[in-house]
mmCIF file of N, CA, C and O in Angstrom:
data_model
loop_
_atom_site.group_PDB
_atom_site.id
_atom_site.type_symbol
_atom_site.label_atom_id
_atom_site.label_comp_id
_atom_site.label_asym_id
_atom_site.label_seq_id
_atom_site.Cartn_x
_atom_site.Cartn_y
_atom_site.Cartn_z
ATOM 1 N N UNK A 1 24.602 -36.869 10.264
ATOM 2 C CA UNK A 1 25.942 -37.150 10.733
ATOM 3 C C UNK A 1 26.597 -35.842 11.193
ATOM 4 O O UNK A 1 26.580 -34.853 10.491
ATOM 5 N N UNK A 2 27.139 -35.831 12.398
ATOM 6 C CA UNK A 2 27.804 -34.636 12.911
ATOM 7 C C UNK A 2 29.304 -34.791 12.774
ATOM 8 O O UNK A 2 29.854 -35.877 12.935
ATOM 9 N N UNK A 3 29.952 -33.672 12.490
ATOM 10 C CA UNK A 3 31.409 -33.716 12.361
ATOM 11 C C UNK A 3 32.021 -32.898 13.481
ATOM 12 O O UNK A 3 31.445 -31.911 13.935
ATOM 13 N N UNK A 4 33.183 -33.284 13.901
ATOM 14 C CA UNK A 4 33.891 -32.556 14.947
ATOM 15 C C UNK A 4 34.666 -31.406 14.321
ATOM 16 O O UNK A 4 35.094 -31.486 13.179
ATOM 17 N N UNK A 5 34.839 -30.342 15.082
ATOM 18 C CA UNK A 5 35.590 -29.211 14.550
ATOM 19 C C UNK A 5 37.066 -29.567 14.441
ATOM 20 O O UNK A 5 37.572 -30.425 15.154
ATOM 21 N N UNK A 6 37.747 -28.898 13.552
ATOM 22 C CA UNK A 6 39.164 -29.177 13.348
ATOM 23 C C UNK A 6 39.985 -28.850 14.579
ATOM 24 O O UNK A 6 40.981 -29.495 14.859
ATOM 25 N N UNK A 7 39.554 -27.837 15.314
ATOM 26 C CA UNK A 7 40.304 -27.433 16.502
ATOM 27 C C UNK A 7 40.354 -28.580 17.511
ATOM 28 O O UNK A 7 41.389 -28.872 18.082
ATOM 29 N N UNK A 8 39.224 -29.228 17.743
ATOM 30 C CA UNK A 8 39.204 -30.299 18.728
ATOM 31 C C UNK A 8 39.922 -31.541 18.206
ATOM 32 O O UNK A 8 40.439 -32.331 18.980
ATOM 33 N N UNK A 9 39.965 -31.724 16.896
ATOM 34 C CA UNK A 9 40.638 -32.888 16.336
ATOM 35 C C UNK A 9 42.152 -32.709 16.389
ATOM 36 O O UNK A 9 42.888 -33.632 16.722
ATOM 37 N N UNK A 10 42.631 -31.493 16.080
ATOM 38 C CA UNK A 10 44.068 -31.275 15.994
ATOM 39 C C UNK A 10 44.738 -31.032 17.336
ATOM 40 O O UNK A 10 45.942 -31.180 17.473
ATOM 41 N N UNK A 11 43.979 -30.626 18.340
ATOM 42 C CA UNK A 11 44.582 -30.313 19.635
ATOM 43 C C UNK A 11 44.914 -31.597 20.388
ATOM 44 O O UNK A 11 44.154 -32.552 20.364
ATOM 45 N N UNK A 12 46.021 -31.578 21.101
ATOM 46 C CA UNK A 12 46.389 -32.722 21.926
ATOM 47 C C UNK A 12 45.465 -32.775 23.128
ATOM 48 O O UNK A 12 45.007 -31.732 23.617
ATOM 49 N N UNK A 13 45.187 -33.940 23.675
ATOM 50 C CA UNK A 13 44.214 -34.060 24.764
ATOM 51 C C UNK A 13 44.570 -33.270 26.021
ATOM 52 O O UNK A 13 43.705 -32.704 26.663
ATOM 53 N N UNK A 14 45.839 -33.190 26.391
ATOM 54 C CA UNK A 14 46.190 -32.517 27.638
ATOM 55 C C UNK A 14 46.616 -31.078 27.469
ATOM 56 O O UNK A 14 46.960 -30.400 28.438
ATOM 57 N N UNK A 15 46.591 -30.536 26.263
ATOM 58 C CA UNK A 15 47.105 -29.187 26.012
ATOM 59 C C UNK A 15 46.075 -28.143 26.411
ATOM 60 O O UNK A 15 44.920 -28.219 26.029
ATOM 61 N N UNK A 16 46.502 -27.181 27.207
ATOM 62 C CA UNK A 16 45.634 -26.050 27.556
ATOM 63 C C UNK A 16 46.283 -24.789 27.005
ATOM 64 O O UNK A 16 47.453 -24.523 27.256
ATOM 65 N N UNK A 17 45.528 -24.027 26.262
ATOM 66 C CA UNK A 17 46.082 -22.829 25.638
ATOM 67 C C UNK A 17 45.633 -21.559 26.345
ATOM 68 O O UNK A 17 46.032 -20.482 25.975
ATOM 69 N N UNK A 18 44.799 -21.684 27.362
ATOM 70 C CA UNK A 18 44.245 -20.500 28.011
ATOM 71 C C UNK A 18 45.333 -19.674 28.698
ATOM 72 O O UNK A 18 45.340 -18.454 28.602
ATOM 73 N N UNK A 19 46.265 -20.310 29.410
ATOM 74 C CA UNK A 19 47.280 -19.565 30.142
ATOM 75 C C UNK A 19 48.241 -18.870 29.186
ATOM 76 O O UNK A 19 48.734 -17.785 29.469
ATOM 77 N N UNK A 20 48.500 -19.467 28.051
ATOM 78 C CA UNK A 20 49.429 -18.876 27.111
ATOM 79 C C UNK A 20 48.787 -17.797 26.246
ATOM 80 O O UNK A 20 49.474 -16.978 25.678
ATOM 81 N N UNK A 21 47.477 -17.785 26.136
ATOM 82 C CA UNK A 21 46.834 -16.822 25.248
ATOM 83 C C UNK A 21 46.668 -15.444 25.894
ATOM 84 O O UNK A 21 46.369 -14.481 25.212
ATOM 85 N N UNK A 22 46.834 -15.343 27.197
ATOM 86 C CA UNK A 22 46.686 -14.065 27.891
ATOM 87 C C UNK A 22 48.059 -13.437 28.046
ATOM 88 O O UNK A 22 49.000 -14.073 28.522
ATOM 89 N N UNK A 23 48.180 -12.184 27.636
ATOM 90 C CA UNK A 23 49.490 -11.530 27.699
ATOM 91 C C UNK A 23 49.866 -11.194 29.141
ATOM 92 O O UNK A 23 49.012 -11.129 30.031
ATOM 93 N N UNK A 24 51.132 -10.976 29.332
ATOM 94 C CA UNK A 24 51.640 -10.651 30.672
ATOM 95 C C UNK A 24 51.037 -9.346 31.170
ATOM 96 O O UNK A 24 50.658 -9.233 32.338
ATOM 97 N N UNK A 25 50.928 -8.349 30.299
ATOM 98 C CA UNK A 25 50.361 -7.068 30.734
ATOM 99 C C UNK A 25 48.899 -7.217 31.138
ATOM 100 O O UNK A 25 48.455 -6.582 32.100
ATOM 101 N N UNK A 26 48.160 -8.085 30.430
ATOM 102 C CA UNK A 26 46.767 -8.315 30.814
ATOM 103 C C UNK A 26 46.676 -8.990 32.173
ATOM 104 O O UNK A 26 45.817 -8.664 32.997
ATOM 105 N N UNK A 27 47.558 -9.960 32.409
ATOM 106 C CA UNK A 27 47.539 -10.633 33.718
ATOM 107 C C UNK A 27 47.900 -9.669 34.840
ATOM 108 O O UNK A 27 47.296 -9.680 35.911
ATOM 109 N N UNK A 28 48.904 -8.801 34.586
ATOM 110 C CA UNK A 28 49.280 -7.815 35.606
ATOM 111 C C UNK A 28 48.148 -6.829 35.856
ATOM 112 O O UNK A 28 47.867 -6.458 37.010
ATOM 113 N N UNK A 29 47.488 -6.397 34.796
ATOM 114 C CA UNK A 29 46.375 -5.466 34.954
ATOM 115 C C UNK A 29 45.243 -6.102 35.752
ATOM 116 O O UNK A 29 44.625 -5.457 36.602
ATOM 117 N N UNK A 30 44.972 -7.373 35.498
ATOM 118 C CA UNK A 30 43.912 -8.073 36.240
ATOM 119 C C UNK A 30 44.272 -8.175 37.715
ATOM 120 O O UNK A 30 43.446 -7.916 38.586
ATOM 121 N N UNK A 31 45.515 -8.538 37.997
ATOM 122 C CA UNK A 31 45.929 -8.632 39.407
ATOM 123 C C UNK A 31 45.870 -7.276 40.105
ATOM 124 O O UNK A 31 45.440 -7.175 41.249
ATOM 125 N N UNK A 32 46.332 -6.247 39.428
ATOM 126 C CA UNK A 32 46.295 -4.904 40.013
ATOM 127 C C UNK A 32 44.853 -4.469 40.264
ATOM 128 O O UNK A 32 44.530 -3.922 41.320
ATOM 129 N N UNK A 33 43.986 -4.726 39.298
ATOM 130 C CA UNK A 33 42.580 -4.363 39.459
ATOM 131 C C UNK A 33 41.931 -5.086 40.625
ATOM 132 O O UNK A 33 41.202 -4.493 41.418
ATOM 133 N N UNK A 34 42.200 -6.383 40.746
ATOM 134 C CA UNK A 34 41.632 -7.147 41.860
ATOM 135 C C UNK A 34 42.181 -6.656 43.193
ATOM 136 O O UNK A 34 41.456 -6.564 44.181
ATOM 137 N N UNK A 35 43.477 -6.337 43.223
ATOM 138 C CA UNK A 35 44.071 -5.830 44.465
ATOM 139 C C UNK A 35 43.439 -4.500 44.856
ATOM 140 O O UNK A 35 43.168 -4.248 46.043
ATOM 141 N N UNK A 36 43.172 -3.637 43.875
ATOM 142 C CA UNK A 36 42.534 -2.355 44.179
ATOM 143 C C UNK A 36 41.107 -2.543 44.687
ATOM 144 O O UNK A 36 40.658 -1.827 45.581
ATOM 145 N N UNK A 37 40.391 -3.493 44.116
ATOM 146 C CA UNK A 37 39.025 -3.759 44.585
ATOM 147 C C UNK A 37 39.045 -4.232 46.032
ATOM 148 O O UNK A 37 38.287 -3.751 46.878
ATOM 149 N N UNK A 38 39.932 -5.181 46.335
ATOM 150 C CA UNK A 38 40.028 -5.692 47.707
ATOM 151 C C UNK A 38 40.450 -4.581 48.648
ATOM 152 O O UNK A 38 39.883 -4.411 49.731
ATOM 153 N N UNK A 39 41.430 -3.784 48.247
ATOM 154 C CA UNK A 39 41.907 -2.688 49.104
ATOM 155 C C UNK A 39 40.804 -1.674 49.361
ATOM 156 O O UNK A 39 40.618 -1.198 50.476
ATOM 157 N N UNK A 40 40.030 -1.330 48.328
ATOM 158 C CA UNK A 40 38.991 -0.315 48.509
ATOM 159 C C UNK A 40 37.888 -0.818 49.434
ATOM 160 O O UNK A 40 37.277 -0.042 50.160
ATOM 161 N N UNK A 41 37.630 -2.103 49.420
ATOM 162 C CA UNK A 41 36.602 -2.628 50.324
ATOM 163 C C UNK A 41 37.080 -2.693 51.760
ATOM 164 O O UNK A 41 36.307 -2.563 52.684
ATOM 165 N N UNK A 42 38.373 -2.901 51.939
ATOM 166 C CA UNK A 42 38.910 -2.959 53.303
ATOM 167 C C UNK A 42 39.051 -1.575 53.914
ATOM 168 O O UNK A 42 39.002 -1.426 55.121
ATOM 169 N N UNK A 43 39.282 -0.565 53.102
ATOM 170 C CA UNK A 43 39.553 0.772 53.639
ATOM 171 C C UNK A 43 38.369 1.712 53.439
ATOM 172 O O UNK A 43 38.545 2.901 53.304
ATOM 173 N N UNK A 44 37.181 1.168 53.387
ATOM 174 C CA UNK A 44 36.005 2.016 53.220
ATOM 175 C C UNK A 44 35.823 2.889 54.468
ATOM 176 O O UNK A 44 35.832 2.378 55.594
ATOM 177 N N UNK A 45 35.673 4.185 54.290
ATOM 178 C CA UNK A 45 35.557 5.061 55.464
ATOM 179 C C UNK A 45 34.219 4.860 56.180
ATOM 180 O O UNK A 45 33.225 4.469 55.569
ATOM 181 N N UNK A 46 34.245 5.136 57.455
ATOM 182 C CA UNK A 46 33.003 5.042 58.225
ATOM 183 C C UNK A 46 32.114 6.225 57.880
ATOM 184 O O UNK A 46 32.590 7.308 57.561
ATOM 185 N N UNK A 47 30.808 5.998 57.944
ATOM 186 C CA UNK A 47 29.869 7.069 57.629
ATOM 187 C C UNK A 47 29.934 8.158 58.694
ATOM 188 O O UNK A 47 30.039 7.873 59.891
ATOM 189 N N UNK A 48 29.865 9.381 58.249
ATOM 190 C CA UNK A 48 29.870 10.495 59.181
ATOM 191 C C UNK A 48 28.507 10.587 59.867
ATOM 192 O O UNK A 48 27.489 10.220 59.272
ATOM 193 N N UNK A 49 28.482 11.075 61.102
ATOM 194 C CA UNK A 49 27.196 11.216 61.784
ATOM 195 C C UNK A 49 26.328 12.255 61.066
ATOM 196 O O UNK A 49 26.819 13.269 60.578
ATOM 197 N N UNK A 50 25.035 11.978 60.996
ATOM 198 C CA UNK A 50 24.104 12.863 60.293
ATOM 199 C C UNK A 50 23.562 13.888 61.276
ATOM 200 O O UNK A 50 23.093 13.541 62.369
ATOM 201 N N UNK A 51 23.635 15.153 60.885
ATOM 202 C CA UNK A 51 23.061 16.220 61.691
ATOM 203 C C UNK A 51 21.564 16.259 61.393
ATOM 204 O O UNK A 51 21.138 16.648 60.306
ATOM 205 N N UNK A 52 20.750 15.826 62.352
ATOM 206 C CA UNK A 52 19.310 15.700 62.118
ATOM 207 C C UNK A 52 18.644 17.053 61.878
ATOM 208 O O UNK A 52 17.720 17.158 61.056
ATOM 209 N N UNK A 53 19.098 18.099 62.568
ATOM 210 C CA UNK A 53 18.499 19.420 62.365
ATOM 211 C C UNK A 53 18.787 19.945 60.962
ATOM 212 O O UNK A 53 17.899 20.492 60.302
ATOM 213 N N UNK A 54 20.029 19.763 60.504
ATOM 214 C CA UNK A 54 20.382 20.203 59.155
ATOM 215 C C UNK A 54 19.616 19.401 58.105
ATOM 216 O O UNK A 54 19.132 19.961 57.116
ATOM 217 N N UNK A 55 19.466 18.101 58.325
ATOM 218 C CA UNK A 55 18.731 17.268 57.374
ATOM 219 C C UNK A 55 17.275 17.719 57.278
ATOM 220 O O UNK A 55 16.700 17.793 56.181
ATOM 221 N N UNK A 56 16.680 18.037 58.403
ATOM 222 C CA UNK A 56 15.287 18.503 58.399
ATOM 223 C C UNK A 56 15.161 19.857 57.704
ATOM 224 O O UNK A 56 14.219 20.104 56.953
ATOM 225 N N UNK A 57 16.125 20.747 57.940
ATOM 226 C CA UNK A 57 16.111 22.055 57.285
ATOM 227 C C UNK A 57 16.226 21.898 55.765
ATOM 228 O O UNK A 57 15.497 22.545 55.006
ATOM 229 N N UNK A 58 17.119 21.016 55.317
ATOM 230 C CA UNK A 58 17.276 20.779 53.884
ATOM 231 C C UNK A 58 16.002 20.183 53.278
ATOM 232 O O UNK A 58 15.607 20.528 52.167
ATOM 233 N N UNK A 59 15.357 19.298 54.033
ATOM 234 C CA UNK A 59 14.098 18.715 53.558
ATOM 235 C C UNK A 59 13.022 19.783 53.388
ATOM 236 O O UNK A 59 12.283 19.794 52.405
ATOM 237 N N UNK A 60 12.946 20.690 54.370
ATOM 238 C CA UNK A 60 11.942 21.773 54.291
ATOM 239 C C UNK A 60 12.223 22.695 53.109
ATOM 240 O O UNK A 60 11.305 23.094 52.391
ATOM 241 N N UNK A 61 13.506 23.036 52.907
ATOM 242 C CA UNK A 61 13.868 23.904 51.784
ATOM 243 C C UNK A 61 13.538 23.238 50.452
ATOM 244 O O UNK A 61 13.041 23.887 49.531
ATOM 245 N N UNK A 62 13.798 21.944 50.337
ATOM 246 C CA UNK A 62 13.494 21.222 49.103
ATOM 247 C C UNK A 62 11.982 21.198 48.860
ATOM 248 O O UNK A 62 11.520 21.394 47.737
ATOM 249 N N UNK A 63 11.212 20.971 49.925
ATOM 250 C CA UNK A 63 9.756 20.951 49.790
ATOM 251 C C UNK A 63 9.244 22.327 49.359
ATOM 252 O O UNK A 63 8.320 22.425 48.534
ATOM 253 N N UNK A 64 9.842 23.405 49.902
ATOM 254 C CA UNK A 64 9.421 24.754 49.516
ATOM 255 C C UNK A 64 9.738 25.021 48.045
ATOM 256 O O UNK A 64 8.918 25.599 47.314
ATOM 257 N N UNK A 65 10.917 24.588 47.591
ATOM 258 C CA UNK A 65 11.271 24.766 46.177
ATOM 259 C C UNK A 65 10.324 23.987 45.263
ATOM 260 O O UNK A 65 9.871 24.491 44.234
ATOM 261 N N UNK A 66 9.995 22.755 45.657
ATOM 262 C CA UNK A 66 9.080 21.952 44.856
ATOM 263 C C UNK A 66 7.699 22.588 44.800
ATOM 264 O O UNK A 66 7.051 22.613 43.746
ATOM 265 N N UNK A 67 7.229 23.129 45.927
ATOM 266 C CA UNK A 67 5.923 23.786 45.945
ATOM 267 C C UNK A 67 5.934 25.023 45.052
ATOM 268 O O UNK A 67 4.957 25.300 44.341
ATOM 269 N N UNK A 68 7.053 25.749 45.059
ATOM 270 C CA UNK A 68 7.162 26.930 44.203
ATOM 271 C C UNK A 68 7.105 26.537 42.723
ATOM 272 O O UNK A 68 6.431 27.179 41.921
ATOM 273 N N UNK A 69 7.790 25.454 42.368
ATOM 274 C CA UNK A 69 7.761 24.995 40.977
ATOM 275 C C UNK A 69 6.363 24.529 40.572
ATOM 276 O O UNK A 69 5.927 24.755 39.443
ATOM 277 N N UNK A 70 5.650 23.899 41.501
ATOM 278 C CA UNK A 70 4.276 23.462 41.200
ATOM 279 C C UNK A 70 3.391 24.679 40.952
ATOM 280 O O UNK A 70 2.585 24.705 40.010
ATOM 281 N N UNK A 71 3.546 25.710 41.791
ATOM 282 C CA UNK A 71 2.748 26.933 41.612
ATOM 283 C C UNK A 71 3.081 27.609 40.282
ATOM 284 O O UNK A 71 2.187 28.067 39.563
ATOM 285 N N UNK A 72 4.373 27.676 39.942
ATOM 286 C CA UNK A 72 4.757 28.280 38.676
ATOM 287 C C UNK A 72 4.187 27.485 37.501
ATOM 288 O O UNK A 72 3.692 28.065 36.526
ATOM 289 N N UNK A 73 4.221 26.169 37.597
ATOM 290 C CA UNK A 73 3.669 25.340 36.541
ATOM 291 C C UNK A 73 2.177 25.518 36.396
ATOM 292 O O UNK A 73 1.647 25.584 35.282
ATOM 293 N N UNK A 74 1.475 25.611 37.524
ATOM 294 C CA UNK A 74 0.020 25.783 37.474
ATOM 295 C C UNK A 74 -0.337 27.152 36.898
ATOM 296 O O UNK A 74 -1.272 27.264 36.097
ATOM 297 N N UNK A 75 0.405 28.185 37.282
ATOM 298 C CA UNK A 75 0.081 29.514 36.753
ATOM 299 C C UNK A 75 0.391 29.588 35.262
ATOM 300 O O UNK A 75 -0.343 30.223 34.505
ATOM 301 N N UNK A 76 1.487 28.936 34.823
ATOM 302 C CA UNK A 76 1.791 28.913 33.393
ATOM 303 C C UNK A 76 0.712 28.155 32.628
ATOM 304 O O UNK A 76 0.324 28.564 31.524
ATOM 305 N N UNK A 77 0.183 27.090 33.230
ATOM 306 C CA UNK A 77 -0.878 26.329 32.578
ATOM 307 C C UNK A 77 -2.145 27.173 32.465
ATOM 308 O O UNK A 77 -2.813 27.166 31.425
ATOM 309 N N UNK A 78 -2.457 27.911 33.526
ATOM 310 C CA UNK A 78 -3.653 28.761 33.503
ATOM 311 C C UNK A 78 -3.446 29.919 32.527
ATOM 312 O O UNK A 78 -4.388 30.359 31.858
ATOM 313 N N UNK A 79 -2.239 30.444 32.424
ATOM 314 C CA UNK A 79 -1.957 31.565 31.566
ATOM 315 C C UNK A 79 -2.129 31.221 30.093
ATOM 316 O O UNK A 79 -2.539 32.018 29.287
ATOM 317 N N UNK A 80 -1.795 29.959 29.739
ATOM 318 C CA UNK A 80 -1.920 29.524 28.352
ATOM 319 C C UNK A 80 -3.378 29.550 27.987
ATOM 320 O O UNK A 80 -3.860 29.758 26.974
#
């Protein structure tokens, strides 16, 4: 035999407590947060053009640094 919870038995059929249980400050914070999300999506800046020569130079420098670290690691391994 299953029993119903007291909450469902004592509550009136048409009563909704959800709107009353949220404080005014919480509702204002939710509205402000949603407005900021919508605003940030509408005012997203356009991407700046990519300088292909600079990107290639940065890629080469990164590859050189990685190769240097690999060499240092290999020499430390051999030294041990």
